[in-house]
Short mmCIF file of C-alpha atoms in Angstrom, two decimals:
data_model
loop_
_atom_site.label_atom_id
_atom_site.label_comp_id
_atom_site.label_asym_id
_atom_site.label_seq_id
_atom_site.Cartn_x
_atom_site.Cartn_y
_atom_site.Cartn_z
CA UNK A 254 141.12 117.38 53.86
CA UNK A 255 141.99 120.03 51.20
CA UNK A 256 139.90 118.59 48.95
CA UNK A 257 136.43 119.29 50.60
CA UNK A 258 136.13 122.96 51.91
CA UNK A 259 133.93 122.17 54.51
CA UNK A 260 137.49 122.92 56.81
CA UNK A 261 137.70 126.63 55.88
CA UNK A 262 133.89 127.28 58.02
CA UNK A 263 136.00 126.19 60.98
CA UNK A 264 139.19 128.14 60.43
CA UNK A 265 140.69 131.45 60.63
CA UNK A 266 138.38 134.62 59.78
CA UNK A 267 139.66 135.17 56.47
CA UNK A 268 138.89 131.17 55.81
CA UNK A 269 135.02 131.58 57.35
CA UNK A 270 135.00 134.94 55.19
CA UNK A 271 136.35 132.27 51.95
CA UNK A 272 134.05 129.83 52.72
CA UNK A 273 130.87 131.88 52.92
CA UNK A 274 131.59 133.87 49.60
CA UNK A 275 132.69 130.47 47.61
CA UNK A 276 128.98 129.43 48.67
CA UNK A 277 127.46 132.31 48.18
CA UNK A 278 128.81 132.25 44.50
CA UNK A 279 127.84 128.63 44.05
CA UNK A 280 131.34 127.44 42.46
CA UNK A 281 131.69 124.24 44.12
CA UNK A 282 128.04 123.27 43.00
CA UNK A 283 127.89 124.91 39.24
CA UNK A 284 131.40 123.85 38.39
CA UNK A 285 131.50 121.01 40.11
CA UNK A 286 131.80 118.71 36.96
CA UNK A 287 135.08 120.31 36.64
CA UNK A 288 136.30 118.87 40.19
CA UNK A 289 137.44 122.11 41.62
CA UNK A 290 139.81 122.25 44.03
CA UNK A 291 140.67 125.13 45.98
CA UNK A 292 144.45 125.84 46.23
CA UNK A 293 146.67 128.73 47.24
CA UNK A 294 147.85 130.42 50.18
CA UNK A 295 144.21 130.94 52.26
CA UNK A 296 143.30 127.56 52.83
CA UNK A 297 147.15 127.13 54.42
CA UNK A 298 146.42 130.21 56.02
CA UNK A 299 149.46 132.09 54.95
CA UNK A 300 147.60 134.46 52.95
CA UNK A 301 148.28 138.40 52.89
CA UNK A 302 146.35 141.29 51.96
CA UNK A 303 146.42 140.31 48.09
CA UNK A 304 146.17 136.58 47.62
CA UNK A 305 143.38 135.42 45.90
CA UNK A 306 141.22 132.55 45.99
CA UNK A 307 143.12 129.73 43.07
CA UNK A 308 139.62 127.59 42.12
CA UNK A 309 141.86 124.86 39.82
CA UNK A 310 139.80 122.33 37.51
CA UNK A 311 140.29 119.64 35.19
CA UNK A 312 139.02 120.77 31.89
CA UNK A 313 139.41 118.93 28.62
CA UNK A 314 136.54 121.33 26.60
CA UNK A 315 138.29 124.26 27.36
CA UNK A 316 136.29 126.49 24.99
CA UNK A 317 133.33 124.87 26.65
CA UNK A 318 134.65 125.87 30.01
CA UNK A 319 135.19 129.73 29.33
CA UNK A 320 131.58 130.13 27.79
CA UNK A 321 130.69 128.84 31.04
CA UNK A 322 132.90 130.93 33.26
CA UNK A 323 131.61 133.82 30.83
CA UNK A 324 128.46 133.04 31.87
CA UNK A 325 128.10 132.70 35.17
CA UNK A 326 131.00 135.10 36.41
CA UNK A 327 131.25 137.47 33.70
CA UNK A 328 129.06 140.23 35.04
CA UNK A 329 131.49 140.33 38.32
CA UNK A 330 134.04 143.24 39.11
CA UNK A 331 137.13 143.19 36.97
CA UNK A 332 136.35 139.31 35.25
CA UNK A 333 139.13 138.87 32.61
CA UNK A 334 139.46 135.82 30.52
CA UNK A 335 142.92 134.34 29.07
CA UNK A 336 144.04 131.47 27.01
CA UNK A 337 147.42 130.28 27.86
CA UNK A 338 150.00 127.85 27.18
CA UNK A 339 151.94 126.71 30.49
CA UNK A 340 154.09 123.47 30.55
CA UNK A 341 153.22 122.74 27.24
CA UNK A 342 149.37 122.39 28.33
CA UNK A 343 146.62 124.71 27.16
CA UNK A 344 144.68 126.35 30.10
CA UNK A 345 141.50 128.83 30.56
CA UNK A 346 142.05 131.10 33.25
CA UNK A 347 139.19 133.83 34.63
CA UNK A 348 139.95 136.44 37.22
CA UNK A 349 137.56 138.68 38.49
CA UNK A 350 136.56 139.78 42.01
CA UNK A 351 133.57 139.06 44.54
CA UNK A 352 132.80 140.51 48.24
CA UNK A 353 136.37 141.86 48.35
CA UNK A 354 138.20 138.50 47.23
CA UNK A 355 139.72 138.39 44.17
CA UNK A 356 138.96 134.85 42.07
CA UNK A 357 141.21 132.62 39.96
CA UNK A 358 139.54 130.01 38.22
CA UNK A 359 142.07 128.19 36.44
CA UNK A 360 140.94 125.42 34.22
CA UNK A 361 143.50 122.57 32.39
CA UNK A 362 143.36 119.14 30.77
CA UNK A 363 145.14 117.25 33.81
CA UNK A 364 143.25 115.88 36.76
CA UNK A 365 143.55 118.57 39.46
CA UNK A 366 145.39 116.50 41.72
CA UNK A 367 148.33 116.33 39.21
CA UNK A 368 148.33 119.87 38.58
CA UNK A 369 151.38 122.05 40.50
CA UNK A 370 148.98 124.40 42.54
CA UNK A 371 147.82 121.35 43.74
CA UNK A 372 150.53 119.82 44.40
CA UNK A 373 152.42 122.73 45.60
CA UNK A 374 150.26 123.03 48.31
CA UNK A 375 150.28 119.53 49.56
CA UNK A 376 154.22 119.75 49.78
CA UNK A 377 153.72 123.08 51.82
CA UNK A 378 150.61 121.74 53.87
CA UNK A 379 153.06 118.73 54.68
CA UNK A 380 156.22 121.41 55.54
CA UNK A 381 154.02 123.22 57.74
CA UNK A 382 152.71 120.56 60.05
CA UNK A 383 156.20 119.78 59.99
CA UNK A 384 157.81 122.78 61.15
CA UNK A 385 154.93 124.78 62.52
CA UNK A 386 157.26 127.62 63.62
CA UNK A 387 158.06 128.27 59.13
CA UNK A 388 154.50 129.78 59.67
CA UNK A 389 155.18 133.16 60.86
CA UNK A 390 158.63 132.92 58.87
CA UNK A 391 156.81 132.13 55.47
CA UNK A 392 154.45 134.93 56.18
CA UNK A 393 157.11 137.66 56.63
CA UNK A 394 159.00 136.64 53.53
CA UNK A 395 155.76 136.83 51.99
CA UNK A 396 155.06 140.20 53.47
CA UNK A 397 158.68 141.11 51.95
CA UNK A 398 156.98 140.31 48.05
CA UNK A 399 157.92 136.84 47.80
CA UNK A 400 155.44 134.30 45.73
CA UNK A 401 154.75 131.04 48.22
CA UNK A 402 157.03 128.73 46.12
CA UNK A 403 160.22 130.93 46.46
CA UNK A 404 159.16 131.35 50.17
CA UNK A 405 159.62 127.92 50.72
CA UNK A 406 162.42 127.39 48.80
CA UNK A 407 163.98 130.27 50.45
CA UNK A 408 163.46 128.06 53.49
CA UNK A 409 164.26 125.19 52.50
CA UNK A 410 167.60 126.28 50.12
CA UNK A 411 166.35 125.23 47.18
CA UNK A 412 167.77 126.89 43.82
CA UNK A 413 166.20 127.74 40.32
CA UNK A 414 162.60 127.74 39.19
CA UNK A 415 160.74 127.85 42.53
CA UNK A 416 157.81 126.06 41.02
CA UNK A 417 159.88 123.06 39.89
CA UNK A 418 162.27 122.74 42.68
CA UNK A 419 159.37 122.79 45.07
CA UNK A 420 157.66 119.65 42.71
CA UNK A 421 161.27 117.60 42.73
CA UNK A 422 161.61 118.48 46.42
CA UNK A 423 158.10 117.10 47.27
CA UNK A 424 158.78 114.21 44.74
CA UNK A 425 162.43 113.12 46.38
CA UNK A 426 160.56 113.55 50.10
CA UNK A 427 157.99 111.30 48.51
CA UNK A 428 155.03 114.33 50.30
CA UNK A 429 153.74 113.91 46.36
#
């Protein structure tokens, strides 16, 4: 399901509002040799006033990809470029904002079903059909500036690096 978007025209209003402006922009369509997948906190529909929309892609030309980004995004509100190092891998990243969402377009040489927003969000779409009730609790620690991943692991007692103990949790439950 959270690999097609097609879900977010029948969900909440800040989902309809998601869906219409990631059409409107074309992203699925121009980028779509890039498989992109989009991850985060709106299509679980715990978002707050400042998440963003996470648009993650497998990339292996990455110099290639952010000429592209450049192009077609570059003329948009705020668009920032970066090129990072994170787990050892090499990533483009472009942020910039569009009809009141902010973008992430996050581009790495992985498939994007092995990457952790990805797979983050799998292991907290699987926790919340689980215990539907963590909803409302998720949001509020949210609300109280907590990132998802230490929300969850706040939840679920898990110590350390949120973003790792949420990826061995999911990996022990066998969710990923």
């Amino acid at each position: 399901m959270l690999k097609n978007i097609a879900y977010l025209e029948f969900g909440n209003e800040e989902q309809k509002r998601a869906y219409n402006v990631i059409h409107q922009l074309n992203i699925m369509k121009d980028l779509k040799s890039y498989s992109p997948i989009l991850c985060g906190t709106i299509p679980l529909g715990i978002d707050t006033a400042s998440s963003d929309l996470d648009m993650i892609m497998e990339v292996h030309h990455l110099q290639d990809f952010a000429k592209i980004i450049h192009n077609y995004y570059g003329s948009y509100s705020g668009f920032r470029l970066k090129n990072k190092t994170i787990r050892g891998k090499p990533i483009v990243k472009a942020n910039f904002t569009y009809q009141e969402f902010e973008f992430e377009l996050f581009g790495q040489p992985q498939p994007v079903a092995e990457q952790y927003a990805y797979l983050h969000m799998i292991i907290e779409k699987y926790l919340l059909d689980e215990h539907p009730l963590w909803k409302s609790k998720i949001f509020a620690l949210k609300e109280e500036g907590l990132k998802t991943e230490q929300a969850f692991c706040a939840m679920l007692g898990l110590t350390g690096d949120p973003y790792e103990a949420l990826i061995d949790y999911g990996r022990k439950r066998q969710i990923i």
